[in-house]
N, CA, C and O atoms as a GROMACS GRO file, in nm:
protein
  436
    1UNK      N    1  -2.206  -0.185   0.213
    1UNK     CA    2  -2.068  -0.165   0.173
    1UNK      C    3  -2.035  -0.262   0.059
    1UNK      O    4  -2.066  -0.381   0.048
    2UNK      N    5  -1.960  -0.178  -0.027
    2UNK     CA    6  -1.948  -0.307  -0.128
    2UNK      C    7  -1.805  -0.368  -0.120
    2UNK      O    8  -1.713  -0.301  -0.072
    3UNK      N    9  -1.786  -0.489  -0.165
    3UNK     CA   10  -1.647  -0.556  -0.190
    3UNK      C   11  -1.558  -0.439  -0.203
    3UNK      O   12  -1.524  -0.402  -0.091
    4UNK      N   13  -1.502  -0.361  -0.306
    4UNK     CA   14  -1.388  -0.301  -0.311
    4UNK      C   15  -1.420  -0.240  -0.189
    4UNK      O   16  -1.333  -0.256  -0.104
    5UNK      N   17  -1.507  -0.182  -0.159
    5UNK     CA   18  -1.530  -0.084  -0.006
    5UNK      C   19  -1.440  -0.192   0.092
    5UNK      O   20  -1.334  -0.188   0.152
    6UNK      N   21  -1.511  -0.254   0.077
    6UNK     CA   22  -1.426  -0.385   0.213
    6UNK      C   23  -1.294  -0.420   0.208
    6UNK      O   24  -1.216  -0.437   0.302
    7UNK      N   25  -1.271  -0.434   0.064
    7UNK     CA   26  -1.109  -0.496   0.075
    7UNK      C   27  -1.052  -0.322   0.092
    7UNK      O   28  -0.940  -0.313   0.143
    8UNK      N   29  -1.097  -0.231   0.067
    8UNK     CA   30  -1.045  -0.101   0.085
    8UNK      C   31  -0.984  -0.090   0.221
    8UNK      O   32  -0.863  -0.074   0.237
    9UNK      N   33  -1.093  -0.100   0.343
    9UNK     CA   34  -1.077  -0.094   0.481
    9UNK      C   35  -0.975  -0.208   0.501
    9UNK      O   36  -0.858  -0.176   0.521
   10UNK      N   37  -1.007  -0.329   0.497
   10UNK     CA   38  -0.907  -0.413   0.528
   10UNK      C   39  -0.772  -0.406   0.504
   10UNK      O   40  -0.702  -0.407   0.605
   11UNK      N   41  -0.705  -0.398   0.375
   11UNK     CA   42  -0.559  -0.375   0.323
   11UNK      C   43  -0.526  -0.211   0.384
   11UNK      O   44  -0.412  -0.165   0.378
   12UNK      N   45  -0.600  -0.160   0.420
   12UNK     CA   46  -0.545  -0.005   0.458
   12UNK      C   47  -0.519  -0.059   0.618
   12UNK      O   48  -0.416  -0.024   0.675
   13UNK      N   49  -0.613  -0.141   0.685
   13UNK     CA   50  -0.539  -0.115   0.820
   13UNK      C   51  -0.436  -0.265   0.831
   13UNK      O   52  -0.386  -0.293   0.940
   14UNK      N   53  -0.420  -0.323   0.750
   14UNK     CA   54  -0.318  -0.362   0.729
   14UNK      C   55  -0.132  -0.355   0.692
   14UNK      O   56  -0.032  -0.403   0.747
   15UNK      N   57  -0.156  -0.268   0.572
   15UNK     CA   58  -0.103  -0.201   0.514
   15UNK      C   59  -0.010  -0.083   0.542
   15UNK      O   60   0.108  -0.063   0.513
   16UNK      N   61  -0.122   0.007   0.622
   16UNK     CA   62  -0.070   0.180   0.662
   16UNK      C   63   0.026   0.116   0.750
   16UNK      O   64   0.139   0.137   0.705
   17UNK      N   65   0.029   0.039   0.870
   17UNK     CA   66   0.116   0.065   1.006
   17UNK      C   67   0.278   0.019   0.907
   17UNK      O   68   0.389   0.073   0.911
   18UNK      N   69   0.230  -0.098   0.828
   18UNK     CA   70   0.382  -0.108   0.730
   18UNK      C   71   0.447   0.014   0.676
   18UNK      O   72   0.558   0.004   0.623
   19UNK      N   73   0.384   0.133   0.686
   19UNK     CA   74   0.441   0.237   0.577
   19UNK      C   75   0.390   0.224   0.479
   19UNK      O   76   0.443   0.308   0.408
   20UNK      N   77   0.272   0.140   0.385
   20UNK     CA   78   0.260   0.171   0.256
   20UNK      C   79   0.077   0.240   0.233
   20UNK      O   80  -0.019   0.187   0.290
   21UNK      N   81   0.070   0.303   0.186
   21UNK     CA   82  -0.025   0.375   0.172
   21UNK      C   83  -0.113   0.429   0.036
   21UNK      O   84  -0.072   0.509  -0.048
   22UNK      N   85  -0.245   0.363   0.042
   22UNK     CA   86  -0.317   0.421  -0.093
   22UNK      C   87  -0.305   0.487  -0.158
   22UNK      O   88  -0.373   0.579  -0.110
   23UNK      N   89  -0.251   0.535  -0.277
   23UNK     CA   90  -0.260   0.645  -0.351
   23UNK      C   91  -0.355   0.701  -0.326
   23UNK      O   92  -0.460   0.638  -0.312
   24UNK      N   93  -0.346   0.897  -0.306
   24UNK     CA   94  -0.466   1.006  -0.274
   24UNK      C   95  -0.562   1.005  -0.392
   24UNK      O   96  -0.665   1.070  -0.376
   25UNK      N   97  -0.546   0.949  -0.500
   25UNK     CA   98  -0.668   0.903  -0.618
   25UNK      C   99  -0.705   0.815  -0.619
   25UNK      O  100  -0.668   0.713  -0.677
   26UNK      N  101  -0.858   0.849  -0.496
   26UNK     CA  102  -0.911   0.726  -0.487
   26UNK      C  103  -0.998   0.637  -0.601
   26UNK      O  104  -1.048   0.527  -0.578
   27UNK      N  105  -1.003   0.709  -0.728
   27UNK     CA  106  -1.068   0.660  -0.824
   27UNK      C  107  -0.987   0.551  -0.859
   27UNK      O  108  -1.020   0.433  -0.865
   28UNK      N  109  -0.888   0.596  -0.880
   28UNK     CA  110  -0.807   0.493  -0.940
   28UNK      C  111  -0.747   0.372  -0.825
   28UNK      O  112  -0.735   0.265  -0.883
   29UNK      N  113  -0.713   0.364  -0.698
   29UNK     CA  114  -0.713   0.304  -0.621
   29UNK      C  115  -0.877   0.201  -0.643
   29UNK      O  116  -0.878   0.084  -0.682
   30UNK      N  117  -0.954   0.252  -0.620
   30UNK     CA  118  -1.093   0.158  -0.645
   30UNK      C  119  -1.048   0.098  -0.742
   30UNK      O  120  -1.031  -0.022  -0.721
   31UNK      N  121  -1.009   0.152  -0.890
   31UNK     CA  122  -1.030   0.064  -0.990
   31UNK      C  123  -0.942  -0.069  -1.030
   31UNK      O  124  -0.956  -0.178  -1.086
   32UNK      N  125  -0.819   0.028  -0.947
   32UNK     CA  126  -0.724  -0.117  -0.911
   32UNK      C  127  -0.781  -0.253  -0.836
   32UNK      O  128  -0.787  -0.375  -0.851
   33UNK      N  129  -0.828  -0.126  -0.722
   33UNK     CA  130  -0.910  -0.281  -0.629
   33UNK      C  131  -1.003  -0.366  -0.700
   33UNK      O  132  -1.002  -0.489  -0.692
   34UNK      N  133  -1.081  -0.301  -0.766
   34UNK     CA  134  -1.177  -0.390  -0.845
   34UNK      C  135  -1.164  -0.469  -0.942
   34UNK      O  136  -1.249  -0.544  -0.990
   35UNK      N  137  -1.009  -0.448  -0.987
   35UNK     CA  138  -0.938  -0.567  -1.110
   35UNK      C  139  -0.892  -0.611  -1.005
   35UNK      O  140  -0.903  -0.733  -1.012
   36UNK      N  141  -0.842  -0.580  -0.900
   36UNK     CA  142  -0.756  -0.750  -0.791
   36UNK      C  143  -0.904  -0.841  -0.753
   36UNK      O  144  -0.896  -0.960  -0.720
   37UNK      N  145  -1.041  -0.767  -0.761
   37UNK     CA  146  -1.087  -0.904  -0.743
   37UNK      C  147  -1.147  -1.013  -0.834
   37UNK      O  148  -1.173  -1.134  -0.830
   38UNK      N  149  -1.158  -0.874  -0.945
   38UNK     CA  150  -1.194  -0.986  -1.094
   38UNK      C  151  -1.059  -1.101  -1.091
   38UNK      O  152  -1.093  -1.218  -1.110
   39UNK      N  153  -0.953  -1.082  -1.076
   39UNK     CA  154  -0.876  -1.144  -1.088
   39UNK      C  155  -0.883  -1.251  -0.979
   39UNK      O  156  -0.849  -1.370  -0.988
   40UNK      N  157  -0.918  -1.204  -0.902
   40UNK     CA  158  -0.922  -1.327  -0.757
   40UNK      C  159  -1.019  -1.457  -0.819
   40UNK      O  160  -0.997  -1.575  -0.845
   41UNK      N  161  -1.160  -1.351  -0.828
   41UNK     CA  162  -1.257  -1.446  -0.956
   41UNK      C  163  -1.170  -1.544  -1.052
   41UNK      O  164  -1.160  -1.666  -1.037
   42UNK      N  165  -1.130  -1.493  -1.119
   42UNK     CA  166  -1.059  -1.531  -1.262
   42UNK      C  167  -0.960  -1.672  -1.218
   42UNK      O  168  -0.977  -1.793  -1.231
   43UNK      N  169  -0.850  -1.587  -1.159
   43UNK     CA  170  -0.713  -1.704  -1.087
   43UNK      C  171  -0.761  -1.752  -0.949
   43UNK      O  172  -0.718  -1.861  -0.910
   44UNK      N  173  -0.813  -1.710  -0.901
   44UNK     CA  174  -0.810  -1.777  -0.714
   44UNK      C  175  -0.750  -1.729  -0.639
   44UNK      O  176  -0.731  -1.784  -0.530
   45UNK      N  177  -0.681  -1.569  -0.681
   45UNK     CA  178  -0.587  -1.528  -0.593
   45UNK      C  179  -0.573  -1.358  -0.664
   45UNK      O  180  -0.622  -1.328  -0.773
   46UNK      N  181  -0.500  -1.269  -0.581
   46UNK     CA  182  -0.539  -1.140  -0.651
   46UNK      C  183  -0.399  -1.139  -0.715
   46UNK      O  184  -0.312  -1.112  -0.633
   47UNK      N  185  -0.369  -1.154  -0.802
   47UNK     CA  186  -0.260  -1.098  -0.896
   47UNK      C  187  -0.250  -0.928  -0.943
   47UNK      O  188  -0.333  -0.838  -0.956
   48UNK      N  189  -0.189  -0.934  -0.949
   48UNK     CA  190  -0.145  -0.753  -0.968
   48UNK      C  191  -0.222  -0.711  -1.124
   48UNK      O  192  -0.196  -0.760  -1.234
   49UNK      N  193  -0.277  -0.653  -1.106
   49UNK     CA  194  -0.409  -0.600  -1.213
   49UNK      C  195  -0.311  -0.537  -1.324
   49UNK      O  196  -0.359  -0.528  -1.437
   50UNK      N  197  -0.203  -0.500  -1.309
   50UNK     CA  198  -0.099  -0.438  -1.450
   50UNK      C  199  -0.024  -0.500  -1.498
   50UNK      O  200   0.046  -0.464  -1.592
   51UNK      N  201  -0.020  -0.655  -1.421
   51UNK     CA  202   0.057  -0.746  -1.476
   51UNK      C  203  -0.062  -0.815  -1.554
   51UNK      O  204  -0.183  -0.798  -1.540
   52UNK      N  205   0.020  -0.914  -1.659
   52UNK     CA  206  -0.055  -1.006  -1.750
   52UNK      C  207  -0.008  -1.153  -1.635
   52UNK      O  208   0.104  -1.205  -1.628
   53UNK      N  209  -0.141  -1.194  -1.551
   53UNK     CA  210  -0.121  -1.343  -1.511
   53UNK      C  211  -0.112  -1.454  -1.563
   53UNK      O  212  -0.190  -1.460  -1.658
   54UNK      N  213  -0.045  -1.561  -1.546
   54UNK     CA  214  -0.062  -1.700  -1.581
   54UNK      C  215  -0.173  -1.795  -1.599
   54UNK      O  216  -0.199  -1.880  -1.684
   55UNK      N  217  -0.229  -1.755  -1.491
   55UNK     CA  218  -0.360  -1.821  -1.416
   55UNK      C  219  -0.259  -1.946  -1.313
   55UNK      O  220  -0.325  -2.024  -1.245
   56UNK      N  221  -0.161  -1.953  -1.311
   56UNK     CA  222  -0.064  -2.094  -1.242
   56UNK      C  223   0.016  -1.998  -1.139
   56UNK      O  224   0.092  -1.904  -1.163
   57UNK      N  225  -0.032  -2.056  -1.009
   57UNK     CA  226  -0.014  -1.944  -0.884
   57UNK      C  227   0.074  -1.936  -0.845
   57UNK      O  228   0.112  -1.833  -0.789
   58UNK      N  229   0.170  -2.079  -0.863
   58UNK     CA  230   0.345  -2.091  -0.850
   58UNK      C  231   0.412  -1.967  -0.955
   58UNK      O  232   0.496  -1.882  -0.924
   59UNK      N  233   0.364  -1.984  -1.052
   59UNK     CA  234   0.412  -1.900  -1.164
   59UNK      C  235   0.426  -1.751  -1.096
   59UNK      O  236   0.523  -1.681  -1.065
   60UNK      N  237   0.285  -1.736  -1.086
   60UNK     CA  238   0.252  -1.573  -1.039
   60UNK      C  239   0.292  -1.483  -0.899
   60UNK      O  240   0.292  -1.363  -0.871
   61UNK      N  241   0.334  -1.648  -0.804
   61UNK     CA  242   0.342  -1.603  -0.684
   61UNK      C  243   0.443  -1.463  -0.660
   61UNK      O  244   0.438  -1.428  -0.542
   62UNK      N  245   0.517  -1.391  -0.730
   62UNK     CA  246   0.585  -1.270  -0.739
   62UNK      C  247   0.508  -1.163  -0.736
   62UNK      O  248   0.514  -1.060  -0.668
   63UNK      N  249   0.426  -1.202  -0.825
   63UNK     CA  250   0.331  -1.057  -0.868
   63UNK      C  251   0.187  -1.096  -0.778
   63UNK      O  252   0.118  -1.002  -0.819
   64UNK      N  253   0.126  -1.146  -0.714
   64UNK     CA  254   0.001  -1.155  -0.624
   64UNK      C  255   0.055  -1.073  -0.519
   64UNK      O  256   0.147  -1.098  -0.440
   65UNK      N  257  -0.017  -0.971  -0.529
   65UNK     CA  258  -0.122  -0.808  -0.444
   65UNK      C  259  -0.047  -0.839  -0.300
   65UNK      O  260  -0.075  -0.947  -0.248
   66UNK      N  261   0.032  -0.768  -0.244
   66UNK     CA  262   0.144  -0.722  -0.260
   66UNK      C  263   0.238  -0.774  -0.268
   66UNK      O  264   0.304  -0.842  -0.189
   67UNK      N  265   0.267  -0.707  -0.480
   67UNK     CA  266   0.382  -0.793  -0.497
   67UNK      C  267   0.489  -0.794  -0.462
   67UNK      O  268   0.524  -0.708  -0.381
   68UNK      N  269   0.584  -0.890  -0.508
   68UNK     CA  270   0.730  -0.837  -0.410
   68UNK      C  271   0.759  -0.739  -0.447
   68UNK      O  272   0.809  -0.659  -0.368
   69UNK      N  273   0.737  -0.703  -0.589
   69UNK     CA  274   0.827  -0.579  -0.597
   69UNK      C  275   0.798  -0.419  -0.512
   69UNK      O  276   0.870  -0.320  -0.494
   70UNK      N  277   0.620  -0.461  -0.466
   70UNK     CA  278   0.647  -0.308  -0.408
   70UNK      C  279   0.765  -0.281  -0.337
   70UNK      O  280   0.825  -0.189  -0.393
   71UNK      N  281   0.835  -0.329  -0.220
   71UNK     CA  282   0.914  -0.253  -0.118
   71UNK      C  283   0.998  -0.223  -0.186
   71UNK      O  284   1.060  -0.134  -0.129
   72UNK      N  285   1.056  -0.252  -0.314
   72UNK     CA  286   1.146  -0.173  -0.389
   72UNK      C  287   1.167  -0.048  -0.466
   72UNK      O  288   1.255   0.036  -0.480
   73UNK      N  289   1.035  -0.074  -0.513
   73UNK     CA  290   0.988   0.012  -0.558
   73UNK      C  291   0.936   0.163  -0.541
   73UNK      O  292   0.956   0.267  -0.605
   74UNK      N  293   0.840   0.123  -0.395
   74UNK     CA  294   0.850   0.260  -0.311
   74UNK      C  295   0.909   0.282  -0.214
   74UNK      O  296   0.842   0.340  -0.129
   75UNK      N  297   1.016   0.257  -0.186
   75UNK     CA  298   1.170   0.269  -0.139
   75UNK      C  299   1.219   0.358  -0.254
   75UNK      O  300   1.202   0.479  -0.233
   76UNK      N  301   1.267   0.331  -0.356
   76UNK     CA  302   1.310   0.406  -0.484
   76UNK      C  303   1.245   0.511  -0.573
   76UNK      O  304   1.302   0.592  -0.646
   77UNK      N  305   1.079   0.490  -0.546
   77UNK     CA  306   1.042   0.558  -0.619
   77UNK      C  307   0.909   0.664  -0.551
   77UNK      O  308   0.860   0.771  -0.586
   78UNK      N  309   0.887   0.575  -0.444
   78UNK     CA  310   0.751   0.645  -0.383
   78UNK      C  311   0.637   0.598  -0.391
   78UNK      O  312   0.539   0.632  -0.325
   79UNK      N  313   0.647   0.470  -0.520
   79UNK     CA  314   0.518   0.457  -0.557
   79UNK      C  315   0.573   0.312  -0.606
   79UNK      O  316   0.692   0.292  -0.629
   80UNK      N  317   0.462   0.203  -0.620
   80UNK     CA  318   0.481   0.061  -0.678
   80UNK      C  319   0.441   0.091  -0.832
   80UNK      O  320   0.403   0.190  -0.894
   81UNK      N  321   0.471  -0.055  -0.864
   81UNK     CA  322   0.460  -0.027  -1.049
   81UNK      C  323   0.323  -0.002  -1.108
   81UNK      O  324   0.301   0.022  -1.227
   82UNK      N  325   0.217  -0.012  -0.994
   82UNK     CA  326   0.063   0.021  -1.097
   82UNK      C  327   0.036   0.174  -1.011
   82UNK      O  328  -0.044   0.255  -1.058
   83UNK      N  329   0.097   0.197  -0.906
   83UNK     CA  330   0.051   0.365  -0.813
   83UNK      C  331  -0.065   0.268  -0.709
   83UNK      O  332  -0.104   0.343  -0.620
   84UNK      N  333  -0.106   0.178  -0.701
   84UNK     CA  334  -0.194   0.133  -0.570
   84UNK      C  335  -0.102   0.199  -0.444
   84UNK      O  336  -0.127   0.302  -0.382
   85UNK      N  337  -0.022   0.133  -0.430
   85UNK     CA  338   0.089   0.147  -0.298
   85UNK      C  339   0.176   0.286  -0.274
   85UNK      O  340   0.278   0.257  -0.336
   86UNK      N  341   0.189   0.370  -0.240
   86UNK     CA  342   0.342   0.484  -0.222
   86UNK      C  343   0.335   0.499  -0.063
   86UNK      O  344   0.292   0.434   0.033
   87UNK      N  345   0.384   0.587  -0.082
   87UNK     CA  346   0.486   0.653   0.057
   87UNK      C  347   0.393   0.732   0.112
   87UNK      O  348   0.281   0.716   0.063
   88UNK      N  349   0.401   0.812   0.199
   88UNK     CA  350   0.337   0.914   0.251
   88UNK      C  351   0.378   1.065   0.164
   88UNK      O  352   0.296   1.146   0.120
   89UNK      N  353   0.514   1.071   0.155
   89UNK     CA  354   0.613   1.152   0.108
   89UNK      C  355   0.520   1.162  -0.080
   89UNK      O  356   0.496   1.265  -0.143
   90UNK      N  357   0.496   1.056  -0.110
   90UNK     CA  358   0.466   1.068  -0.274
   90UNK      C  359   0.351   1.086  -0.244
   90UNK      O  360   0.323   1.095  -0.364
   91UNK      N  361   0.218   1.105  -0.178
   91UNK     CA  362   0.105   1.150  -0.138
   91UNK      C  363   0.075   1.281  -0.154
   91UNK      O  364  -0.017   1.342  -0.208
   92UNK      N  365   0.202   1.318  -0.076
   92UNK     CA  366   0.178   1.480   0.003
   92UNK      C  367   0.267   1.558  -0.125
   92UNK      O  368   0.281   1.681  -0.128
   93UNK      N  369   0.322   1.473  -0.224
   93UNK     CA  370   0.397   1.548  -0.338
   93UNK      C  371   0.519   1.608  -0.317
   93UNK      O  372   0.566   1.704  -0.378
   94UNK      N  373   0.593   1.514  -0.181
   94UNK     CA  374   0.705   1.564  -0.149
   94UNK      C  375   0.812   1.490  -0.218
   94UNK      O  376   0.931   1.520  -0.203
   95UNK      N  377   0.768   1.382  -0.302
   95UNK     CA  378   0.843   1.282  -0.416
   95UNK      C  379   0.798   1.328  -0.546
   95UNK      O  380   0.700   1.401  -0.557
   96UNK      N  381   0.881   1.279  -0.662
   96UNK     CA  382   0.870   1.323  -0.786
   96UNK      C  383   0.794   1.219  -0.818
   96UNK      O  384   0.833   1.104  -0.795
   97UNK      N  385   0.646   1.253  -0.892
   97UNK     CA  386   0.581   1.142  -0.936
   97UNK      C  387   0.659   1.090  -1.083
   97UNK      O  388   0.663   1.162  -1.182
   98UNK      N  389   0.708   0.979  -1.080
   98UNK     CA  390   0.794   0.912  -1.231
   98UNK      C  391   0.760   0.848  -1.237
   98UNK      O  392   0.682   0.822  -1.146
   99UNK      N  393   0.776   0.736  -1.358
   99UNK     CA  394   0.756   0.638  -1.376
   99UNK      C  395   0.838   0.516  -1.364
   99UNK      O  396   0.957   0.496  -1.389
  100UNK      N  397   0.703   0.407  -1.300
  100UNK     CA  398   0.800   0.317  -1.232
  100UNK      C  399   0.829   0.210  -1.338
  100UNK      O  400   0.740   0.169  -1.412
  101UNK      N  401   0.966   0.163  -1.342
  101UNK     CA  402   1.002   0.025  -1.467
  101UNK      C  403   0.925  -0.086  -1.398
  101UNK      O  404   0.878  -0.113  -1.288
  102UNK      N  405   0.936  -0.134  -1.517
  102UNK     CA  406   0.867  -0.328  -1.462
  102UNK      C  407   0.996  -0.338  -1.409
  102UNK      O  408   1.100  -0.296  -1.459
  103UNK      N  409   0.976  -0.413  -1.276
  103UNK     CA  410   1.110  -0.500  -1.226
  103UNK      C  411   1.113  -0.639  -1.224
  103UNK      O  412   1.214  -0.702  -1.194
  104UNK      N  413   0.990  -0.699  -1.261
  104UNK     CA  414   0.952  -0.808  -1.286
  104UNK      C  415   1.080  -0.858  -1.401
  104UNK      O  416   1.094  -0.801  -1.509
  105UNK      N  417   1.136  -0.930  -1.372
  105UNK     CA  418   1.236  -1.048  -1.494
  105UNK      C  419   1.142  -1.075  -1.657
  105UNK      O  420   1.032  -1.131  -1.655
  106UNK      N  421   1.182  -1.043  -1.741
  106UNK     CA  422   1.141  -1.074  -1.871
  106UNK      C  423   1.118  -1.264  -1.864
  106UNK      O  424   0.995  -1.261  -1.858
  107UNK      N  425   1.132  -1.332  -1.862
  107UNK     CA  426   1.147  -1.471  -1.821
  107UNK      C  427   1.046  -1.496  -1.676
  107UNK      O  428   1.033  -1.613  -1.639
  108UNK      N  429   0.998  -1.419  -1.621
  108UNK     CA  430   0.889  -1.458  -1.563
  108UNK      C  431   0.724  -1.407  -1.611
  108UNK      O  432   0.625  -1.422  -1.539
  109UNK      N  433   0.725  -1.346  -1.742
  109UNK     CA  434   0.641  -1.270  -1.802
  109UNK      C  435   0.568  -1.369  -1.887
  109UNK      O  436   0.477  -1.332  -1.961
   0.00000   0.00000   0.00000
């Protein structure tokens, strides 16, 4: 099994009982996973692969994998700001796939 395989299993049975759930493209789910761990490599911690990190973990602590902003996000939208995370509802295409804004503060960028 490889790493993304592993952190795959792990954050899903973590994850699902919360309500938040892999996007059904698992390609792209992998590829997310596999920039949260270059990044783990990189910073020491998984920062959100669509954000640009600091490398300074106080800084980043908003945006490190799961960031705060998901529950807002797929609450509002179905889906978090990179599509790793949605609903069940945005899965099954019972949500409008849109696009999600940065909610991240300009001043923490």
């Amino acid at each position: 099994m490889t790493d993304v395989e592993q952190l795959y299993g792990a954050l899903r049975k973590i994850q699902e009982p919360q309500g938040y759930y892999f996007n059904k493209d698992t390609k792209r789910v992998f590829e997310l996973l596999e920039a949260l761990l270059v990044n783990k490599k990189r910073y020491g911690y998984m920062s959100c692969p669509c954000r640009l990190a600091s490398g300074e973990r106080e800084k980043d602590r908003d945006i490190i994998c799961p960031c705060i902003y998901r529950q807002p996000d797929v609450a509002e939208y179905g889906s978090c700001y990179c599509n790793l995370y949605v609903s069940a509802e945005w899965n099954e295409g019972t949500v409008l796939h849109v696009y999600v804004p940065e909610r991240r503060p300009p001043e923490r960028m």
